[in-house]
GROMACS .gro file of C-alpha atoms in nm:
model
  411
    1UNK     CA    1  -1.404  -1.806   0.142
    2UNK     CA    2  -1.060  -1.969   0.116
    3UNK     CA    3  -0.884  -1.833  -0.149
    4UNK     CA    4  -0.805  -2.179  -0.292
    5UNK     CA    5  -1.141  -2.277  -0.355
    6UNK     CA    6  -1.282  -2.115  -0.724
    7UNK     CA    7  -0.899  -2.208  -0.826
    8UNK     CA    8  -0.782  -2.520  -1.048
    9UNK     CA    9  -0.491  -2.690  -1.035
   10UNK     CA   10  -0.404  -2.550  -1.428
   11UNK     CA   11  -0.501  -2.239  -1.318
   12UNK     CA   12  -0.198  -2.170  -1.081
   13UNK     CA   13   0.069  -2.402  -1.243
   14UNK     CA   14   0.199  -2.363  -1.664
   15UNK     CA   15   0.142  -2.683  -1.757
   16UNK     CA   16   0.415  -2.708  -2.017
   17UNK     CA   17   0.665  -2.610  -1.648
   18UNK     CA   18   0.507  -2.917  -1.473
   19UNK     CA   19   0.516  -3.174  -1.755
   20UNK     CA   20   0.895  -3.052  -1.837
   21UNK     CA   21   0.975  -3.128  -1.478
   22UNK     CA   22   0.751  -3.408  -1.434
   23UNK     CA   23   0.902  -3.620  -1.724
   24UNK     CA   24   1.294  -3.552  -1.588
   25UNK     CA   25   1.215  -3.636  -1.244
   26UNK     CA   26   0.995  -3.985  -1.332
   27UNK     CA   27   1.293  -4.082  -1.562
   28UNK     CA   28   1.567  -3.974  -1.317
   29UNK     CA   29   1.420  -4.230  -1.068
   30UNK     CA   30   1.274  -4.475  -1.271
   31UNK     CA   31   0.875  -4.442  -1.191
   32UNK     CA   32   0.567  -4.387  -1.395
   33UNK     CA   33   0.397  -4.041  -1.311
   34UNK     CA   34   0.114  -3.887  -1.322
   35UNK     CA   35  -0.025  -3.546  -1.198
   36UNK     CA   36  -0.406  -3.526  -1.172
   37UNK     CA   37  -0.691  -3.240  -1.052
   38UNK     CA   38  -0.957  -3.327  -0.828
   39UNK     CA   39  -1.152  -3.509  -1.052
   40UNK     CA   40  -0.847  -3.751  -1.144
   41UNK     CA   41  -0.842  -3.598  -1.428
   42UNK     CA   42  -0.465  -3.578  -1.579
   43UNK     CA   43  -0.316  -3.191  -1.583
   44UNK     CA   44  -0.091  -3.242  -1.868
   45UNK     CA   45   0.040  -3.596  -2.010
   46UNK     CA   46   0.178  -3.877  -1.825
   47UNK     CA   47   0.567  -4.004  -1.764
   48UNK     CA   48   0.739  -4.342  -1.768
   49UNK     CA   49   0.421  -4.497  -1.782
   50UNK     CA   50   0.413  -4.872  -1.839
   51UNK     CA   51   0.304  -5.021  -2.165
   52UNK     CA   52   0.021  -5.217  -1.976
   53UNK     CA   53  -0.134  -4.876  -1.790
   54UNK     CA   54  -0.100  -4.684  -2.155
   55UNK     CA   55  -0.274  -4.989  -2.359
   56UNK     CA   56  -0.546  -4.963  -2.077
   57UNK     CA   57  -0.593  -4.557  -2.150
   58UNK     CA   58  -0.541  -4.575  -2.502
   59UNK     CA   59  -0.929  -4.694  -2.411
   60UNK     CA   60  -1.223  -4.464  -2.405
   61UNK     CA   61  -1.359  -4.696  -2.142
   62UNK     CA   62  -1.039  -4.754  -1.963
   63UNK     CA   63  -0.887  -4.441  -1.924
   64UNK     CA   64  -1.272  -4.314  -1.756
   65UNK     CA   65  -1.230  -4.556  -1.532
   66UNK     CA   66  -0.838  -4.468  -1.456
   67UNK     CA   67  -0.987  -4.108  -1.393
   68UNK     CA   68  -1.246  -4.228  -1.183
   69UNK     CA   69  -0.983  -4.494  -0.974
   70UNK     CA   70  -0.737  -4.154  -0.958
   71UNK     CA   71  -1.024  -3.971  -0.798
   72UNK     CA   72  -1.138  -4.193  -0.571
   73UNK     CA   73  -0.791  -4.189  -0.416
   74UNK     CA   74  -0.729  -3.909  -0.403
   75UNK     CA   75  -1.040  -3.813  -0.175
   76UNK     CA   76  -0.926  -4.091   0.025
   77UNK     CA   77  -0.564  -3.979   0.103
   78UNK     CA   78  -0.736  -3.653   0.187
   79UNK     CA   79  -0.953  -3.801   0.446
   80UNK     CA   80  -0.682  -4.051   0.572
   81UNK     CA   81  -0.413  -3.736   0.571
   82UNK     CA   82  -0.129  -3.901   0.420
   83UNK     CA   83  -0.017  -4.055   0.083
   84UNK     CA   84  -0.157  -4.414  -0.002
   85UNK     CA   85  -0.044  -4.737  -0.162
   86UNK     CA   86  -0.347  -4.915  -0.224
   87UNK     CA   87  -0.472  -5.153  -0.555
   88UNK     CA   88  -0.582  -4.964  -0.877
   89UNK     CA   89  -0.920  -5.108  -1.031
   90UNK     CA   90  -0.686  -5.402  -1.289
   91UNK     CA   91  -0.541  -5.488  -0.982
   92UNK     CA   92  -0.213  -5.334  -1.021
   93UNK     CA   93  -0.037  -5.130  -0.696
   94UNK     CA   94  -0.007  -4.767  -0.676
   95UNK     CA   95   0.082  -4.445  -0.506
   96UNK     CA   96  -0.097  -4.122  -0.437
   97UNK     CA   97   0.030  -3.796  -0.237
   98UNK     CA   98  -0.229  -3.537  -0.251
   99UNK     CA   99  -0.146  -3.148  -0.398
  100UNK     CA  100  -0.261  -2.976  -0.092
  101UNK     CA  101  -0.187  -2.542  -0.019
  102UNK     CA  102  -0.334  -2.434   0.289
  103UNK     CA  103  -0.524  -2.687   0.422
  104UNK     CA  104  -0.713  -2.708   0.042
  105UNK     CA  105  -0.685  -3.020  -0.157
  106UNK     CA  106  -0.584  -2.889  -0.536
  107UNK     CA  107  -0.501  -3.288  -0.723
  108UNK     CA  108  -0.293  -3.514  -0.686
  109UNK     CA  109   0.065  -3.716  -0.835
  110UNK     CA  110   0.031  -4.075  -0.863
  111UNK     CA  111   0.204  -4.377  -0.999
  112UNK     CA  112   0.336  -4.723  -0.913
  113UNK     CA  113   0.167  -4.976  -1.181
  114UNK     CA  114   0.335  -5.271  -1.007
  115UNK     CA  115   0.316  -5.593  -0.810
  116UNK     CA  116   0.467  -5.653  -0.547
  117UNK     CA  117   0.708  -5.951  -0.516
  118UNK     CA  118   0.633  -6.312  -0.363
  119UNK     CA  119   0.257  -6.137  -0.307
  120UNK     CA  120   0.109  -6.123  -0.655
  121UNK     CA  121   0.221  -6.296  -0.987
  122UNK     CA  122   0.205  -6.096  -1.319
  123UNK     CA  123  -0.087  -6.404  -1.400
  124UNK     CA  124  -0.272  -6.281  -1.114
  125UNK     CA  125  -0.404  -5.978  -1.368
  126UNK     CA  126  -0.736  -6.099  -1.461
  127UNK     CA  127  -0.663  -5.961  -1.875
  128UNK     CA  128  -0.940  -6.131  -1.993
  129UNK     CA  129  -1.195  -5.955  -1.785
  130UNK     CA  130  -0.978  -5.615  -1.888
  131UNK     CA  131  -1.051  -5.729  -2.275
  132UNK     CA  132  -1.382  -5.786  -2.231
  133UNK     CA  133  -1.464  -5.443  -2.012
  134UNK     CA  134  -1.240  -5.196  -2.212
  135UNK     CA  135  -1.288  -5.358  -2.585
  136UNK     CA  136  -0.857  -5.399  -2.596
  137UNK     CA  137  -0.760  -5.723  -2.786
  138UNK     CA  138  -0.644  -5.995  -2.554
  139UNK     CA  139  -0.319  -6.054  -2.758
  140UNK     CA  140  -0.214  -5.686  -2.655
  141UNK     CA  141  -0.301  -5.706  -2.304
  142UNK     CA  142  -0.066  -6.094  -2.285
  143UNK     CA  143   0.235  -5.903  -2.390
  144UNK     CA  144   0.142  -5.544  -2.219
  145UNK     CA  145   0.168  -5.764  -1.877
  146UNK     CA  146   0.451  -5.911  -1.932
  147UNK     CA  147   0.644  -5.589  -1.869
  148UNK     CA  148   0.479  -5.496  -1.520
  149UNK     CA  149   0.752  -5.458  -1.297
  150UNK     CA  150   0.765  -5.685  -0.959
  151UNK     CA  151   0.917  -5.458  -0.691
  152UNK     CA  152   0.998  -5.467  -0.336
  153UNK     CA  153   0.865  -5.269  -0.013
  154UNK     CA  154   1.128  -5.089  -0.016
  155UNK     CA  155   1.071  -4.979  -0.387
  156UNK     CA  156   0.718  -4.866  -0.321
  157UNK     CA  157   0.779  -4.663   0.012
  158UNK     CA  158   1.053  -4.481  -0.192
  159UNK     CA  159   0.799  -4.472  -0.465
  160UNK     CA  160   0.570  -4.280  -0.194
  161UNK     CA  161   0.859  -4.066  -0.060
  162UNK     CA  162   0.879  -3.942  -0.474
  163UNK     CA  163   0.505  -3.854  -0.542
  164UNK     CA  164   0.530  -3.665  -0.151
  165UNK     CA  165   0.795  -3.468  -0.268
  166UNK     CA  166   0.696  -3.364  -0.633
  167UNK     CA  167   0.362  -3.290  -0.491
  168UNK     CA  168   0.538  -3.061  -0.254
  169UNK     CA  169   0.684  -2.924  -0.563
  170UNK     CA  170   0.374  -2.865  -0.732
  171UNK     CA  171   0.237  -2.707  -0.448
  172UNK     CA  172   0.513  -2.459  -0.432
  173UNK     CA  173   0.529  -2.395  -0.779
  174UNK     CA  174   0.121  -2.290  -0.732
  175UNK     CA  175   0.215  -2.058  -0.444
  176UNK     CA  176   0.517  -1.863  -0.599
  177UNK     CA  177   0.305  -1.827  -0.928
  178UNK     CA  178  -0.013  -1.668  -0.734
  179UNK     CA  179   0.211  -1.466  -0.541
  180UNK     CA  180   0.411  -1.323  -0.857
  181UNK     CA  181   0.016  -1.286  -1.022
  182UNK     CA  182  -0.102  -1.142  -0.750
  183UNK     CA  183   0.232  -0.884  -0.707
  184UNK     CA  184   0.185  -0.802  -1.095
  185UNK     CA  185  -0.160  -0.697  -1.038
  186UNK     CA  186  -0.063  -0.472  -0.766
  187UNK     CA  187   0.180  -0.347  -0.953
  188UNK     CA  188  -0.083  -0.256  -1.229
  189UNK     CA  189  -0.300  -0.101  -0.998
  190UNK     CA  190  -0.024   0.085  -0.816
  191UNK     CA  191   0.050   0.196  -1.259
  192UNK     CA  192  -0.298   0.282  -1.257
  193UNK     CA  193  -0.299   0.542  -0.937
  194UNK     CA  194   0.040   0.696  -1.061
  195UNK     CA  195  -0.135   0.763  -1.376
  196UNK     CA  196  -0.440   0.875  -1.235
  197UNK     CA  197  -0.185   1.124  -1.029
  198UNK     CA  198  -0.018   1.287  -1.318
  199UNK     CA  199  -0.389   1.333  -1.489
  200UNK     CA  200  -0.401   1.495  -1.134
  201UNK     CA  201  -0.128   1.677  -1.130
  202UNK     CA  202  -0.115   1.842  -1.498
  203UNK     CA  203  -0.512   1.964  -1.406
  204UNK     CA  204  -0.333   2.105  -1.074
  205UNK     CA  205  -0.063   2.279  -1.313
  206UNK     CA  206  -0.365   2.372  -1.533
  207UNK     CA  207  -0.497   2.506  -1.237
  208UNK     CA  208  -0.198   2.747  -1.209
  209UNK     CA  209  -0.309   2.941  -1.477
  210UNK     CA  210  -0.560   3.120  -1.241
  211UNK     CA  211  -0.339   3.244  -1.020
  212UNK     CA  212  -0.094   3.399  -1.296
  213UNK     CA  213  -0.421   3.561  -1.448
  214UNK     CA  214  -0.523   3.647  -1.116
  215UNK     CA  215  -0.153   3.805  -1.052
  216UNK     CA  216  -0.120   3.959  -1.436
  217UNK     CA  217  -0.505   4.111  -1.389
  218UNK     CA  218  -0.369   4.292  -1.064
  219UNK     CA  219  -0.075   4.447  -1.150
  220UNK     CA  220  -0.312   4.601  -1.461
  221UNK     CA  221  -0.532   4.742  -1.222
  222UNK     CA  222  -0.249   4.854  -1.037
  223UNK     CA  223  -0.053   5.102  -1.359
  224UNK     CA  224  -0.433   5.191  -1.442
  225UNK     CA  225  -0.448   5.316  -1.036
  226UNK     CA  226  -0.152   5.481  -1.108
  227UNK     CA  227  -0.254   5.655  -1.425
  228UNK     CA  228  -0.550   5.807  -1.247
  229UNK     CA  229  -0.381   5.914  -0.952
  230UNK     CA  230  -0.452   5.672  -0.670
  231UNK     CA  231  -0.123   5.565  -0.505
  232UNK     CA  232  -0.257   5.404  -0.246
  233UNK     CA  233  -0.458   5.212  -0.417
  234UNK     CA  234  -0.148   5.108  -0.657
  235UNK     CA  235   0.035   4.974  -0.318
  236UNK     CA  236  -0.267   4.820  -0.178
  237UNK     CA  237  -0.284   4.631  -0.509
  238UNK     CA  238   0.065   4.527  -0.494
  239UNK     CA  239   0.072   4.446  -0.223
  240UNK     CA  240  -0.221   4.161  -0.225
  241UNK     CA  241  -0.042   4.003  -0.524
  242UNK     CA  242   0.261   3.966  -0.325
  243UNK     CA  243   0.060   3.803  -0.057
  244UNK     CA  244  -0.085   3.594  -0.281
  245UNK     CA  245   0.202   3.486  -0.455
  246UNK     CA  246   0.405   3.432  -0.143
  247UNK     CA  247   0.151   3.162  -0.012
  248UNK     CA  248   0.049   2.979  -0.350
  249UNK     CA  249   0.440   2.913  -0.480
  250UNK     CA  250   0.552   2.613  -0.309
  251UNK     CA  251   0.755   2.778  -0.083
  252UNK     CA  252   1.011   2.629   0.102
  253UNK     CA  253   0.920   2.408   0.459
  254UNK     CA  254   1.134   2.610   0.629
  255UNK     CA  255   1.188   3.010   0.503
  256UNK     CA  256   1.377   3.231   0.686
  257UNK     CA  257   1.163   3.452   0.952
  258UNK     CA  258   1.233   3.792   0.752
  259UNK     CA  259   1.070   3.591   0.499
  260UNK     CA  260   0.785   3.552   0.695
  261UNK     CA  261   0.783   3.850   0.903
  262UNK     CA  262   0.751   4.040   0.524
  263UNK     CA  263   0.404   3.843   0.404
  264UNK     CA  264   0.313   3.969   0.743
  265UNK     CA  265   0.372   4.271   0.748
  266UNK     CA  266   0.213   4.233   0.384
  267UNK     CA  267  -0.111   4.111   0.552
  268UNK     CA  268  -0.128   4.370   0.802
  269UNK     CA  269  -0.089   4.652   0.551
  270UNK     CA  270  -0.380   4.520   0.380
  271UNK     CA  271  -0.604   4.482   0.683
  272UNK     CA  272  -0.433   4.825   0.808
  273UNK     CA  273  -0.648   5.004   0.457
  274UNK     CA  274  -0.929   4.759   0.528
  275UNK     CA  275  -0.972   4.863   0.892
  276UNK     CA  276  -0.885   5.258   0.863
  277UNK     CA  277  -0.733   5.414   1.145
  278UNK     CA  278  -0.958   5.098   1.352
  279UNK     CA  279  -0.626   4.888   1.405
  280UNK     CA  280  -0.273   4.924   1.408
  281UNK     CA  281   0.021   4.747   1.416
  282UNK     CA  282   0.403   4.745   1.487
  283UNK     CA  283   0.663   4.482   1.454
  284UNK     CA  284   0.970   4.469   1.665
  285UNK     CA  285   1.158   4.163   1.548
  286UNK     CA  286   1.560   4.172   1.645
  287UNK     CA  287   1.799   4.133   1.344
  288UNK     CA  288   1.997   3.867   1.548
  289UNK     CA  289   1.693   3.567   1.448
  290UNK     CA  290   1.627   3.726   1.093
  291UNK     CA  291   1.809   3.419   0.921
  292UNK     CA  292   1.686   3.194   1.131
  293UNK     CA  293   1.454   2.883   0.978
  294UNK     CA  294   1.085   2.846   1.073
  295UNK     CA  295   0.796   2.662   0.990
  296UNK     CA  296   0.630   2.827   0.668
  297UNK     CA  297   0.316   2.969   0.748
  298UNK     CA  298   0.329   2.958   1.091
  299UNK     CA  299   0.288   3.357   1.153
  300UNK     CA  300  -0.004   3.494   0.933
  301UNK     CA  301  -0.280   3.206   1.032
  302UNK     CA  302  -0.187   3.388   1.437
  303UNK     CA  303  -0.199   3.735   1.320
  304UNK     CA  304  -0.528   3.696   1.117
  305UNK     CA  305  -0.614   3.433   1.454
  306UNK     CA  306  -0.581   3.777   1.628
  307UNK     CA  307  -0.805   4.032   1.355
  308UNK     CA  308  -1.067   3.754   1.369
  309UNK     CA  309  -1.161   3.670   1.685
  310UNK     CA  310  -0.964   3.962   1.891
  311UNK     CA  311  -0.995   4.305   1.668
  312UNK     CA  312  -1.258   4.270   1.417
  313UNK     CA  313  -1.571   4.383   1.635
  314UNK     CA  314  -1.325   4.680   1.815
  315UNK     CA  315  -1.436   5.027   1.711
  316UNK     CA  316  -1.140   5.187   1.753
  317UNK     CA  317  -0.781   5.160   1.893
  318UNK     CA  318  -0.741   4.826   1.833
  319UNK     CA  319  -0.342   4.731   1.799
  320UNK     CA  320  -0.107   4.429   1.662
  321UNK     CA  321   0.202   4.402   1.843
  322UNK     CA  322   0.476   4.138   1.702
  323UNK     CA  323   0.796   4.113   1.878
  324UNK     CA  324   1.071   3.833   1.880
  325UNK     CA  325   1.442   3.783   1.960
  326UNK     CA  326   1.645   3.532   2.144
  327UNK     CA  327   1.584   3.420   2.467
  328UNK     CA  328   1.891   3.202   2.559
  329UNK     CA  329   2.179   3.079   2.270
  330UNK     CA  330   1.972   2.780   2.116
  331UNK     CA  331   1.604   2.917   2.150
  332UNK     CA  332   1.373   3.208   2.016
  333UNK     CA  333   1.053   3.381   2.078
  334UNK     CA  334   0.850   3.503   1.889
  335UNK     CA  335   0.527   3.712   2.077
  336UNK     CA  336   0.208   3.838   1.910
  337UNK     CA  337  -0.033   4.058   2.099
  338UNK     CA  338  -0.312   4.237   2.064
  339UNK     CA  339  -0.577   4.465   2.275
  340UNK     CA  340  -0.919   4.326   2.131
  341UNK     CA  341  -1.176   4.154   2.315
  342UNK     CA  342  -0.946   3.869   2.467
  343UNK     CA  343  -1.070   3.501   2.561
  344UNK     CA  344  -1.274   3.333   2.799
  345UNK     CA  345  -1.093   3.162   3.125
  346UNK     CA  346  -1.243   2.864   3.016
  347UNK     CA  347  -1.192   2.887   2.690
  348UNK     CA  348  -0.812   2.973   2.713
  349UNK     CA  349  -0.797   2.660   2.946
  350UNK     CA  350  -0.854   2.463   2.672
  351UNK     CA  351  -0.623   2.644   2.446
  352UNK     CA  352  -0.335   2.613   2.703
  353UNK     CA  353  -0.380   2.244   2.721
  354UNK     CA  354  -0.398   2.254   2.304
  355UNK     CA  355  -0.761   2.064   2.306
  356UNK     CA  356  -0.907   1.969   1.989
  357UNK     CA  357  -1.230   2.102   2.100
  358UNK     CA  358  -1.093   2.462   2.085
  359UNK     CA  359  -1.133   2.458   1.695
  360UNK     CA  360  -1.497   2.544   1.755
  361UNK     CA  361  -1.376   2.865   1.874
  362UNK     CA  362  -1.093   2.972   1.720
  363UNK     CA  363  -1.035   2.762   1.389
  364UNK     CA  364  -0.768   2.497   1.304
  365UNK     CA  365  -0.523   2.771   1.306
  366UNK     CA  366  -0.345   2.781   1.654
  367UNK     CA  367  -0.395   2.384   1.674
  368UNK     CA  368  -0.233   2.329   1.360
  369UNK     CA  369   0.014   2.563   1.423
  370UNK     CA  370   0.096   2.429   1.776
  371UNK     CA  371   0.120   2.052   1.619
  372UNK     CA  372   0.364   2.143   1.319
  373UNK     CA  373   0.602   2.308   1.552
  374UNK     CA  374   0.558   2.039   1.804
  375UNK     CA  375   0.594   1.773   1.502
  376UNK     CA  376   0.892   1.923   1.425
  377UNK     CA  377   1.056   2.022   1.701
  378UNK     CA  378   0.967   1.808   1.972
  379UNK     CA  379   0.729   1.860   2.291
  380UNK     CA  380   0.943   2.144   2.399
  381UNK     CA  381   0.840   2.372   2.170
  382UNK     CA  382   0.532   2.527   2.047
  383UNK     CA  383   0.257   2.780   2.131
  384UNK     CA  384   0.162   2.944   2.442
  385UNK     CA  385  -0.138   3.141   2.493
  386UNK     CA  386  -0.205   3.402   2.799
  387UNK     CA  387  -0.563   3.621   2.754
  388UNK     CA  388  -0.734   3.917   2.973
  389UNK     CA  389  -1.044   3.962   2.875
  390UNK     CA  390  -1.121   4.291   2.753
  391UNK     CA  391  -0.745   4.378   2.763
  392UNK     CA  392  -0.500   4.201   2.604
  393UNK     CA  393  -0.431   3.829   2.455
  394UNK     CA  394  -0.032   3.709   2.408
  395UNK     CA  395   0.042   3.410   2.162
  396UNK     CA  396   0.408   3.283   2.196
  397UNK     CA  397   0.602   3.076   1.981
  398UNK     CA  398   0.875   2.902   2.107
  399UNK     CA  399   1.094   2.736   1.848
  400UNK     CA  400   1.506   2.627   1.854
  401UNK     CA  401   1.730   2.798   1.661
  402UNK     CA  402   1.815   2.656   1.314
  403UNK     CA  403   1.985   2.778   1.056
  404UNK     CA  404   2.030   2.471   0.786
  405UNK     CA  405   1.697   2.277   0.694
  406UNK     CA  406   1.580   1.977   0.482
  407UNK     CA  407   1.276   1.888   0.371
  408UNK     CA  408   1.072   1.763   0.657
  409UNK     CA  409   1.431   1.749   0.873
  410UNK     CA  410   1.552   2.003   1.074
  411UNK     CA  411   1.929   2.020   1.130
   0.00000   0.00000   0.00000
C-alpha cells in the first residue's frame, strides 16, 4: 500500500502555512489562486480571486459546481500528465497543475478566470444562463464581468509555469512535514525504549541486592566457622565470596593477568576441597607478564573447561597445570594442562579448526573464548588445543602484550 494513499492533502500540510504563502505569492504575481484536494474541494480559502468567480461561489449552487469543474480537472491533468489550460463550466479560462508525491495524486492549485484576447469577448459569458442556474441577480453578474481580465498567451503559460511551481511547493511542504512527523515519532518510541531501559536497569540494580545478601550471609557463616573451630571451612567460605564477587562487579574488559590468575587460583582452591586429594593443581606464571592486560574472564571458563570434561570422572591423581611467560618481546603464552581423560582425534579436529559444532561437546566456553581474543586481537591470536587421549590435553592462549587498555580498544 503506498503510503500516500489513506493521507489527505490537510493532513500533511498546516493549512494556516499554505494559505499565508498562498495569498503572498498570488498577489506578488498578480493571479487568482486556489489550492484544492481531490475532490476539488478548496484546502483553505482562495487568493486574488476575481469579483466574477467569488459572486459565482458566494452560491450554494455555484460554488458545487466550481468543486465539481476543479475535480474534473484535476483527474484530467492526472491522466494527461501535465498541467492544463482548458474552459471552466461559465466559460471562463483556467489553469490546473496537479499536487502529486510519489507518483500519488494529493489536489491540486488552480486559477486563471480569464479570456483570452482577440478569442473571446467579456459578452461572450452567457450571465443570464449563470442567473438563472445559480439564483445570482443578473445586475451583479453585468458588473462582476466587467472586471474579467483579457490576457495574452503569454500571460496564461506564465500563469501555468506559477500553479507548477507552487504545487511543487505544496508538495514539498507535505514531504518535509511527514518526514519531521514521522522523525518525532521515532523519537518517541526511541523515549519509550530508554525508559523502558532504566525500569530495566533500576530492577537490575534491585537485583544487586542478592548478591550483597548472598556475600553478607557468607562471611556470617564464615566468623560462626571460626567460632566453632573449622578453619578450613572459614577459608573455603571466603574464598567463594571472593569468587563470586570478582565475576559479578563489572570488572574491567581488560584486568591485569595477576588479576586473573588470583580468581583462579580462587576457583581451584575451591574445587581442590571439593575434589579431596582427587585433583591438584600448580601455577607457574612468570612475574615478567603479571601487569600485562587480558581479556576478563578468559582463564576460569578453560580451567573449569578442564575439571568438566577432563578431571571430573578421574579417581585419583588427576592434576591442573597453568604456566605462562613471554615467548618473544611483543607476545605471551599462557598454557593450561591437565592429565584427565583427554579428547577424541576427531573431536579435537574440530576444536583446532574452532567449529561451532564443538559446543555440543565442550560448551560455549573455548569458542567464546577463542572469538573474544580473536575479536580483539586479530586472527593471530587465540586458542590452541593439543589432546592425548588418556594422557594429557594442552590449551594455549596466545595473546600480544599490552599494557594500556580502553574499553573495547586495545592500545
Amino acid at each position: 500500500m503506498n503510503v500516500w494513499e489513506n493521507l489527505k492533502l490537510k493532513d500533511i500540510v498546516d493549512v494556516n502555512t499554505l494559505i499565508d504563502i498562498q495569498d503572498k505569492l498570488a498577489k506578488l504575481v498578480g493571479v487568482p489562486t486556489i489550492t484544492v484536494d481531490t475532490y476539488g474541494v478548496p484546502v483553505g480559502k482562495s487568493s486574488n480571486f476575481t469579483p466574477f468567480c467569488k459572486l459565482i461561489r458566494s452560491s450554494e449552487k455555484g460554488r458545487q459546481k466550481c468543486i465539481s469543474c476543479d475535480r474534473q480537472a484535476g483527474l484530467l491533468a492526472i491522466q494527461e500528465g501535465k498541467p492544463r489550460i482548458y474552459n471552466c463550466h461559465t466559460g471562463l479560462i483556467d489553469c490546473v497543475a496537479p499536487i502529486i508525491i510519489d507518483n500519488y495524486f494529493l489536489g491540486s492549485v488552480l486559477g486563471g478566470q480569464v479570456l483570452r484576447k482577440g478569442q473571446k469577448s467579456r459578452d461572450s459569458i452567457d450571465i443570464e444562463r449563470i442567473s438563472r442556474d445559480f439564483d445570482i441577480p443578473l445586475s451583479q453578474l453585468k458588473e462582476a464581468v466587467q472586471y474579467i481580465p483579457l490576457v495574452s498567451q503569454e500571460y496564461l503559460q506564465n500563469s501555468v509555469d506559477f500553479y507548477v511551481f507552487l504545487a511543487s511547493y505544496i508538495a514539498q511542504l507535505g514531504m518535509s512535514r511527514l518526514i519531521q512527523e514521522r522523525l518525532l515519532k521515532q523519537s518517541k518510541e526511541k523515549f519509550e525504549l530508554e525508559q523502558k531501559a532504566k525500569k530495566m536497569e533500576l530492577k537490575t540494580i534491585q537485583a544487586q541486592i542478592n548478591p550483597h545478601f548472598l556475600f553478607n550471609t557468607l562471611n556470617t557463616i564464615a566468623r560462626m566457622a571460626l567460632m566453632e573451630n573449622a578453619p578450613q571451612t572459614e577459608e573455603l567460605i571466603y574464598k567463594l565470596s571472593d569468587l563470586l564477587r570478582y565475576n559479578l562487579k563489572n570488572i574491567e574488559d581488560f584486568p591485569k593477568i595477576k588479576d586473573e590468575i588470583e580468581n583462579v587460583k580462587r576457583y581451584l582452591f575451591i574445587q581442590s576441597l571439593r575434589y579431596s586429594d582427587r585433583i591438584t593443581y600448580e601455577i607457574d606464571i612468570s612475574e615478567a607478564i603479571m601487569d600485562y592486560r587480558i581479556p576478563s574472564m578468559i582463564l576460569q571458563p578453560l580451567v573449569e573447561n578442564c575439571m568438566v570434561h577432563g578431571l571430573e570422572t578421574k579417581k585419583e591423581g588427576g592434576k591442573i597445570k597453568i604456566t605462562g611467560s613471554l615467548v618473544s618481546d611483543n607476545e605471551i603464552v599462557i598454557k593450561i594442562s591437565d592429565n584427565g581423560k583427554g579428547i577424541k582425534p576427531e573431536v579435537l579436529n574440530l576444536l583446532q579448526n574452532m567449529n561451532g559444532t564443538l559446543n555440543q561437546y565442550l560448551g560455549i566456553g573455548l569458542q567464546n573464548t577463542h572469538d573474544r581474543i580473536k575479536h580483539y586481537f586479530g586472527e593471530r591470536y587465540g586458542l590452541k588445543i593439543e589432546s592425548i587421549p588418556d594422557i594429557e590435553t594442552n590449551v594455549y592462549i596466545r595473546i600480544p602484550c599490552v599494557k594500556e587498555y580502553y574499553s573495547h580498544k586495545v592500545l
